[in-house]
Amino acid sequence: MASPGQSTLFTTFTELVTTTYRNHKRLIADNVSEHNALYRRVTKKGRVRREDGGLSIVEPLDYAENATYQRYSGYDPLNTSASDVLSAAEFPWRQQAVHVTASGLEIRSNSGENRIVNLVKARITNAQRTLANNLSEDFYSSGSLSNQIGGLQSLISDAGTGTVGGIDSSAFPFWQSTLQSAAAPIQGGGAITPSSTTIESLMLPLYLRTTRGADVVDLIVASEDYFTFFEQSQTSLKRYAPEDTGRGGMVSMKYKNADVFFDSAASGIPSAHMYFVNTDYVSVVVHQDADMEIMPEMRAINQDAIVIPIIHQCNLTISNRKRQGVVKA
């Protein structure tokens, strides 16, 4: 209901925004997945988790084997001592928001039925695109900006070290991700200049180091330059992923059992990088009450305008860094 002296056009605009957004809410998640190979994969694997609260996000870690395993015979005493095999990483909630705004002039100038519908559609489309683009950048980020999601550059850092989820990997080496630097390859020897003839020499050692039995990397996300090297190296041996895997215009190929995706710099991935991701250990955790939720309209006391916030609260989490790796220059 309009406030005294407030045109019903304002109420109409708000109702149209609310109903349009709710009817198309799923489109934002789809837009993010089409912009970002990592988000698409974790969504497809059911690794998007919704929680109902908590001061932070807690990820249990199965970081060590049980030390009581033994070989024995007959009456040998058994090892029943306690084994410290579980811990937890803690990730802060990160919040994002985008706002649908309109001034009184804009609303009254678009007072015709079709015109106000077109104004709403244009503002909603812009809000969806803005949220999708920025979330995509955050999923690849280092989390260095204020209140930013800790993305792949944080979880799988260039040095393989750093504090992630409150755990200092310098003090706990099991929490370090695996680094394959072209300047100092993990297989030893001199530096390797990345190219179409050398890229697999960098990929194979990293693939082997991040594999443990059937526990293998299933996603490789490459920047434009490194994907080009890989593509050129496979000229006569190309294996493309299933058709639906490349939805949204993302190009993908196969390396062993892993899908290799190209993501552009506009998506947030840094140049000269190739991330090896075992998505069994990566999750997007979202608060169930702030999952792209539309909030009640706000009216400024000193402006002839309304603002309708759309909020999101989430973070990217990881429970095993050792099974993740990066190829970098």
Short mmCIF file of C-alpha atoms in Angstrom, two decimals:
data_model
loop_
_atom_site.label_atom_id
_atom_site.label_comp_id
_atom_site.label_asym_id
_atom_site.label_seq_id
_atom_site.Cartn_x
_atom_site.Cartn_y
_atom_site.Cartn_z
CA MET A 1 0.00 0.00 0.00
CA ALA A 2 1.30 3.41 -0.91
CA SER A 3 2.20 5.82 1.86
CA PRO A 4 0.19 9.06 2.10
CA GLY A 5 1.31 11.31 -0.71
CA GLN A 6 3.23 8.47 -2.34
CA SER A 7 2.18 7.56 -5.87
CA THR A 8 0.93 4.00 -6.36
CA LEU A 9 3.48 3.81 -9.21
CA PHE A 10 6.17 3.29 -6.57
CA THR A 11 4.25 0.34 -5.14
CA THR A 12 3.73 -1.06 -8.63
CA PHE A 13 7.44 -0.80 -9.37
CA THR A 14 8.33 -2.62 -6.12
CA GLU A 15 5.81 -5.39 -6.74
CA LEU A 16 7.07 -5.90 -10.29
CA VAL A 17 10.69 -6.07 -9.11
CA THR A 18 9.77 -8.57 -6.38
CA THR A 19 7.72 -10.88 -8.59
CA THR A 20 10.10 -10.68 -11.55
CA TYR A 21 13.14 -11.43 -9.41
CA ARG A 22 11.51 -14.33 -7.58
CA ASN A 23 10.33 -15.83 -10.85
CA HIS A 24 13.83 -15.60 -12.30
CA LYS A 25 15.97 -16.10 -9.19
CA ARG A 26 17.43 -19.33 -10.56
CA LEU A 27 18.80 -17.36 -13.52
CA ILE A 28 21.47 -15.73 -11.34
CA ALA A 29 22.90 -19.09 -10.28
CA ASP A 30 22.74 -20.20 -13.92
CA ASN A 31 24.49 -17.01 -15.01
CA VAL A 32 27.26 -17.53 -12.46
CA SER A 33 27.78 -21.13 -13.61
CA GLU A 34 27.95 -20.02 -17.23
CA HIS A 35 30.57 -17.44 -16.29
CA ASN A 36 32.66 -19.69 -14.05
CA ALA A 37 33.86 -23.26 -14.66
CA LEU A 38 34.61 -23.88 -10.97
CA TYR A 39 31.14 -22.89 -9.78
CA ARG A 40 29.53 -24.93 -12.53
CA ARG A 41 31.44 -28.07 -11.51
CA VAL A 42 30.78 -27.81 -7.76
CA THR A 43 27.11 -27.16 -8.48
CA LYS A 44 26.89 -30.18 -10.76
CA LYS A 45 28.54 -32.37 -8.12
CA GLY A 46 26.18 -31.21 -5.39
CA ARG A 47 28.92 -29.34 -3.54
CA VAL A 48 26.77 -26.25 -2.89
CA ARG A 49 25.71 -26.45 0.74
CA ARG A 50 23.14 -24.32 2.54
CA GLU A 51 23.48 -23.62 6.24
CA ASP A 52 21.04 -22.01 8.66
CA GLY A 53 23.47 -19.99 10.74
CA GLY A 54 26.65 -19.96 12.78
CA LEU A 55 29.30 -17.31 13.38
CA SER A 56 31.47 -18.93 10.71
CA ILE A 57 31.62 -21.90 8.33
CA VAL A 58 33.36 -24.97 9.72
CA GLU A 59 34.87 -27.63 7.45
CA PRO A 60 35.96 -30.89 9.15
CA LEU A 61 39.38 -32.11 7.99
CA ASP A 62 40.40 -35.75 7.73
CA TYR A 63 44.07 -34.81 7.70
CA ALA A 64 45.97 -37.85 9.00
CA GLU A 65 45.77 -41.63 9.03
CA ASN A 66 44.87 -43.54 12.20
CA ALA A 67 48.18 -44.29 13.96
CA THR A 68 46.89 -47.50 15.58
CA TYR A 69 47.17 -49.63 12.45
CA GLN A 70 49.49 -52.58 13.20
CA ARG A 71 50.41 -56.06 12.14
CA TYR A 72 50.16 -58.58 14.95
CA SER A 73 50.15 -62.26 15.74
CA GLY A 74 48.30 -64.22 18.37
CA TYR A 75 48.41 -62.57 21.80
CA ASP A 76 50.42 -59.54 20.79
CA PRO A 77 49.12 -56.44 22.62
CA LEU A 78 47.07 -54.16 20.40
CA ASN A 79 47.60 -50.43 20.05
CA THR A 80 44.52 -48.77 21.51
CA SER A 81 45.99 -45.30 21.98
CA ALA A 82 44.03 -42.29 20.80
CA SER A 83 44.82 -40.94 17.34
CA ASP A 84 44.43 -37.28 16.50
CA VAL A 85 43.10 -37.58 12.95
CA LEU A 86 40.41 -34.90 12.73
CA SER A 87 40.53 -31.15 12.82
CA ALA A 88 38.57 -28.33 11.26
CA ALA A 89 39.10 -25.28 9.09
CA GLU A 90 37.03 -22.19 9.79
CA PHE A 91 35.95 -19.77 7.09
CA PRO A 92 34.23 -16.41 7.63
CA TRP A 93 30.92 -15.56 6.05
CA ARG A 94 31.24 -13.12 3.17
CA GLN A 95 28.34 -10.95 2.06
CA GLN A 96 27.46 -9.53 -1.32
CA ALA A 97 24.69 -7.19 -2.38
CA VAL A 98 23.36 -5.52 -5.48
CA HIS A 99 20.59 -2.94 -5.52
CA VAL A 100 17.72 -2.24 -7.88
CA THR A 101 17.13 1.50 -7.73
CA ALA A 102 14.78 3.97 -9.32
CA SER A 103 14.14 7.64 -8.84
CA GLY A 104 10.68 9.12 -8.71
CA LEU A 105 11.36 10.83 -12.03
CA GLU A 106 12.25 7.52 -13.71
CA ILE A 107 9.19 5.76 -12.33
CA ARG A 108 6.74 8.52 -13.20
CA SER A 109 8.30 8.96 -16.66
CA ASN A 110 7.73 5.25 -17.25
CA SER A 111 4.20 5.25 -15.88
CA GLY A 112 2.63 3.48 -18.86
CA GLU A 113 2.02 -0.24 -18.27
CA ASN A 114 4.54 -1.46 -20.84
CA ARG A 115 7.09 1.20 -20.06
CA ILE A 116 7.25 0.49 -16.34
CA VAL A 117 7.50 -3.24 -17.06
CA ASN A 118 10.42 -2.54 -19.42
CA LEU A 119 12.13 -0.40 -16.78
CA VAL A 120 11.83 -3.19 -14.21
CA LYS A 121 13.12 -5.82 -16.64
CA ALA A 122 16.11 -3.66 -17.56
CA ARG A 123 17.04 -3.04 -13.91
CA ILE A 124 16.62 -6.71 -12.93
CA THR A 125 18.69 -7.89 -15.91
CA ASN A 126 21.45 -5.45 -14.98
CA ALA A 127 21.38 -6.58 -11.34
CA GLN A 128 21.59 -10.25 -12.32
CA ARG A 129 24.49 -9.65 -14.69
CA THR A 130 26.34 -7.53 -12.13
CA LEU A 131 26.00 -10.14 -9.39
CA ALA A 132 27.02 -13.00 -11.71
CA ASN A 133 30.09 -11.19 -13.05
CA ASN A 134 31.38 -10.14 -9.65
CA LEU A 135 30.76 -13.51 -7.98
CA SER A 136 32.69 -15.15 -10.81
CA GLU A 137 35.66 -12.85 -10.19
CA ASP A 138 35.46 -13.57 -6.45
CA PHE A 139 35.57 -17.36 -6.96
CA TYR A 140 38.98 -16.97 -8.65
CA SER A 141 40.23 -14.21 -6.36
CA SER A 142 42.90 -14.15 -3.67
CA GLY A 143 40.37 -12.70 -1.23
CA SER A 144 42.59 -9.65 -0.77
CA LEU A 145 39.81 -7.09 -1.09
CA SER A 146 37.72 -6.07 1.90
CA ASN A 147 34.99 -8.66 2.65
CA GLN A 148 35.86 -10.67 -0.48
CA ILE A 149 35.38 -14.41 -0.88
CA GLY A 150 38.64 -16.36 -0.61
CA GLY A 151 38.78 -17.80 -4.13
CA LEU A 152 41.12 -20.19 -5.92
CA GLN A 153 44.10 -17.85 -5.65
CA SER A 154 43.72 -18.16 -1.87
CA LEU A 155 42.79 -21.84 -1.54
CA ILE A 156 45.41 -22.95 -4.10
CA SER A 157 47.98 -20.23 -3.67
CA ASP A 158 50.95 -19.49 -5.91
CA ALA A 159 53.35 -20.49 -3.13
CA GLY A 160 51.24 -23.41 -1.93
CA THR A 161 51.39 -21.94 1.56
CA GLY A 162 49.48 -19.26 3.46
CA THR A 163 46.82 -19.29 6.15
CA VAL A 164 43.55 -20.74 4.87
CA GLY A 165 40.53 -21.49 7.04
CA GLY A 166 42.48 -20.28 10.07
CA ILE A 167 45.24 -22.90 9.61
CA ASP A 168 48.81 -21.75 8.97
CA SER A 169 50.17 -24.15 6.37
CA SER A 170 53.76 -23.18 7.22
CA ALA A 171 53.22 -24.76 10.64
CA PHE A 172 51.13 -27.64 9.26
CA PRO A 173 52.61 -28.87 5.95
CA PHE A 174 49.67 -31.25 5.36
CA TRP A 175 47.63 -28.11 4.64
CA GLN A 176 49.87 -26.87 1.80
CA SER A 177 48.57 -27.06 -1.76
CA THR A 178 50.84 -28.49 -4.46
CA LEU A 179 52.86 -26.07 -6.59
CA GLN A 180 54.29 -26.74 -10.04
CA SER A 181 56.40 -23.71 -10.88
CA ALA A 182 57.87 -23.49 -14.37
CA ALA A 183 60.84 -21.69 -12.80
CA ALA A 184 61.53 -24.56 -10.38
CA PRO A 185 59.65 -27.71 -11.50
CA ILE A 186 58.75 -30.23 -8.81
CA GLN A 187 60.40 -33.02 -10.80
CA GLY A 188 63.73 -31.21 -10.57
CA GLY A 189 66.00 -30.01 -13.34
CA GLY A 190 66.18 -26.55 -14.83
CA ALA A 191 63.42 -24.08 -15.51
CA ILE A 192 60.85 -24.90 -18.19
CA THR A 193 59.49 -22.23 -20.49
CA PRO A 194 55.75 -22.93 -20.88
CA SER A 195 54.80 -23.60 -24.50
CA SER A 196 52.78 -26.03 -26.59
CA THR A 197 55.70 -28.48 -26.51
CA THR A 198 56.41 -28.23 -22.76
CA ILE A 199 53.00 -27.71 -21.11
CA GLU A 200 52.43 -31.44 -20.55
CA SER A 201 55.85 -31.70 -18.91
CA LEU A 202 54.46 -29.33 -16.31
CA MET A 203 51.02 -30.93 -16.08
CA LEU A 204 51.96 -34.59 -15.62
CA PRO A 205 54.12 -34.26 -12.46
CA LEU A 206 51.44 -32.11 -10.83
CA TYR A 207 48.70 -34.56 -11.79
CA LEU A 208 50.70 -37.42 -10.26
CA ARG A 209 51.47 -35.47 -7.07
CA THR A 210 47.80 -34.62 -6.52
CA THR A 211 46.60 -38.20 -7.13
CA ARG A 212 46.04 -40.68 -4.33
CA GLY A 213 44.58 -43.96 -5.64
CA ALA A 214 41.17 -43.17 -7.11
CA ASP A 215 41.27 -39.73 -5.50
CA VAL A 216 42.16 -37.59 -8.51
CA VAL A 217 41.82 -34.11 -9.94
CA ASP A 218 38.57 -33.82 -11.91
CA LEU A 219 38.77 -30.18 -13.04
CA ILE A 220 41.60 -28.18 -14.59
CA VAL A 221 40.89 -24.49 -15.15
CA ALA A 222 43.38 -22.67 -17.36
CA SER A 223 43.96 -19.07 -18.31
CA GLU A 224 43.88 -18.15 -21.98
CA ASP A 225 47.62 -18.53 -22.57
CA TYR A 226 48.01 -21.90 -20.84
CA PHE A 227 44.85 -23.32 -22.38
CA THR A 228 46.19 -22.28 -25.78
CA PHE A 229 49.43 -24.19 -25.09
CA PHE A 230 47.44 -27.27 -24.07
CA GLU A 231 45.12 -27.02 -27.08
CA GLN A 232 48.08 -26.75 -29.44
CA SER A 233 49.81 -29.69 -27.78
CA GLN A 234 46.77 -31.86 -28.51
CA THR A 235 46.41 -31.00 -32.20
CA SER A 236 46.35 -34.63 -33.34
CA LEU A 237 45.00 -36.12 -30.10
CA LYS A 238 42.05 -33.91 -29.17
CA ARG A 239 39.48 -35.28 -26.75
CA TYR A 240 36.61 -32.94 -26.10
CA ALA A 241 34.37 -33.18 -23.07
CA PRO A 242 30.66 -34.06 -23.44
CA GLU A 243 28.62 -31.40 -25.16
CA ASP A 244 26.71 -30.21 -22.09
CA THR A 245 29.92 -29.72 -20.09
CA GLY A 246 30.90 -26.73 -22.20
CA ARG A 247 27.61 -24.95 -21.74
CA GLY A 248 27.75 -21.20 -21.53
CA GLY A 249 30.46 -20.84 -24.17
CA MET A 250 33.26 -22.28 -22.02
CA VAL A 251 35.64 -24.41 -24.07
CA SER A 252 36.72 -27.70 -22.51
CA MET A 253 38.94 -30.65 -23.37
CA LYS A 254 40.13 -33.70 -21.45
CA TYR A 255 43.42 -34.45 -19.71
CA LYS A 256 43.30 -38.03 -18.45
CA ASN A 257 40.07 -38.09 -16.40
CA ALA A 258 39.94 -34.34 -15.80
CA ASP A 259 37.97 -31.77 -17.79
CA VAL A 260 40.19 -28.91 -18.92
CA PHE A 261 38.36 -25.59 -19.12
CA PHE A 262 39.40 -22.23 -20.44
CA ASP A 263 38.18 -19.24 -18.46
CA SER A 264 38.90 -15.71 -19.64
CA ALA A 265 40.62 -12.96 -17.70
CA ALA A 266 37.20 -11.28 -17.46
CA SER A 267 36.11 -14.19 -15.27
CA GLY A 268 38.86 -13.33 -12.78
CA ILE A 269 41.42 -16.07 -13.46
CA PRO A 270 45.00 -14.71 -13.55
CA SER A 271 47.14 -15.18 -16.65
CA ALA A 272 49.82 -17.89 -16.82
CA HIS A 273 47.90 -20.16 -14.42
CA MET A 274 46.41 -23.62 -14.61
CA TYR A 275 44.53 -24.81 -11.51
CA PHE A 276 44.22 -28.54 -10.79
CA VAL A 277 41.11 -28.97 -8.62
CA ASN A 278 39.74 -32.04 -6.87
CA THR A 279 36.22 -30.75 -6.32
CA ASP A 280 35.39 -33.51 -3.84
CA TYR A 281 37.07 -31.23 -1.30
CA VAL A 282 35.74 -27.85 -2.46
CA SER A 283 32.34 -26.43 -1.52
CA VAL A 284 30.32 -23.27 -1.91
CA VAL A 285 28.51 -22.70 1.38
CA VAL A 286 25.51 -20.35 1.30
CA HIS A 287 23.34 -19.05 4.13
CA GLN A 288 19.81 -20.27 3.52
CA ASP A 289 18.31 -16.90 4.48
CA ALA A 290 20.61 -14.87 2.22
CA ASP A 291 20.70 -16.96 -0.93
CA MET A 292 20.16 -14.22 -3.51
CA GLU A 293 17.30 -12.94 -1.35
CA ILE A 294 15.35 -9.82 -2.21
CA MET A 295 14.90 -7.45 0.73
CA PRO A 296 12.06 -5.00 1.43
CA GLU A 297 12.32 -1.72 -0.42
CA MET A 298 14.05 1.21 1.25
CA ARG A 299 13.02 4.82 0.73
CA ALA A 300 15.44 7.64 1.33
CA ILE A 301 14.18 10.38 3.64
CA ASN A 302 15.98 13.04 1.61
CA GLN A 303 15.52 11.70 -1.93
CA ASP A 304 12.66 10.98 -4.26
CA ALA A 305 13.83 7.41 -4.90
CA ILE A 306 13.58 3.80 -3.76
CA VAL A 307 16.22 1.09 -3.34
CA ILE A 308 15.56 -2.68 -3.32
CA PRO A 309 18.58 -4.72 -2.09
CA ILE A 310 19.33 -8.26 -3.25
CA ILE A 311 21.68 -9.96 -0.79
CA HIS A 312 23.89 -13.06 -0.79
CA GLN A 313 25.99 -14.58 2.01
CA CYS A 314 28.48 -17.33 1.24
CA ASN A 315 32.09 -18.42 0.99
CA LEU A 316 34.21 -20.92 -0.88
CA THR A 317 35.64 -23.61 1.42
CA ILE A 318 38.17 -26.42 1.14
CA SER A 319 38.81 -29.51 3.28
CA ASN A 320 41.97 -30.89 1.63
CA ARG A 321 44.57 -28.59 0.07
CA LYS A 322 47.16 -31.27 -0.63
CA ARG A 323 45.02 -32.74 -3.40
CA GLN A 324 44.90 -29.35 -5.18
CA GLY A 325 47.61 -27.80 -7.32
CA VAL A 326 48.56 -24.99 -9.65
CA VAL A 327 50.88 -24.66 -12.66
CA LYS A 328 52.38 -21.19 -12.86
CA ALA A 329 55.24 -19.41 -14.55
#
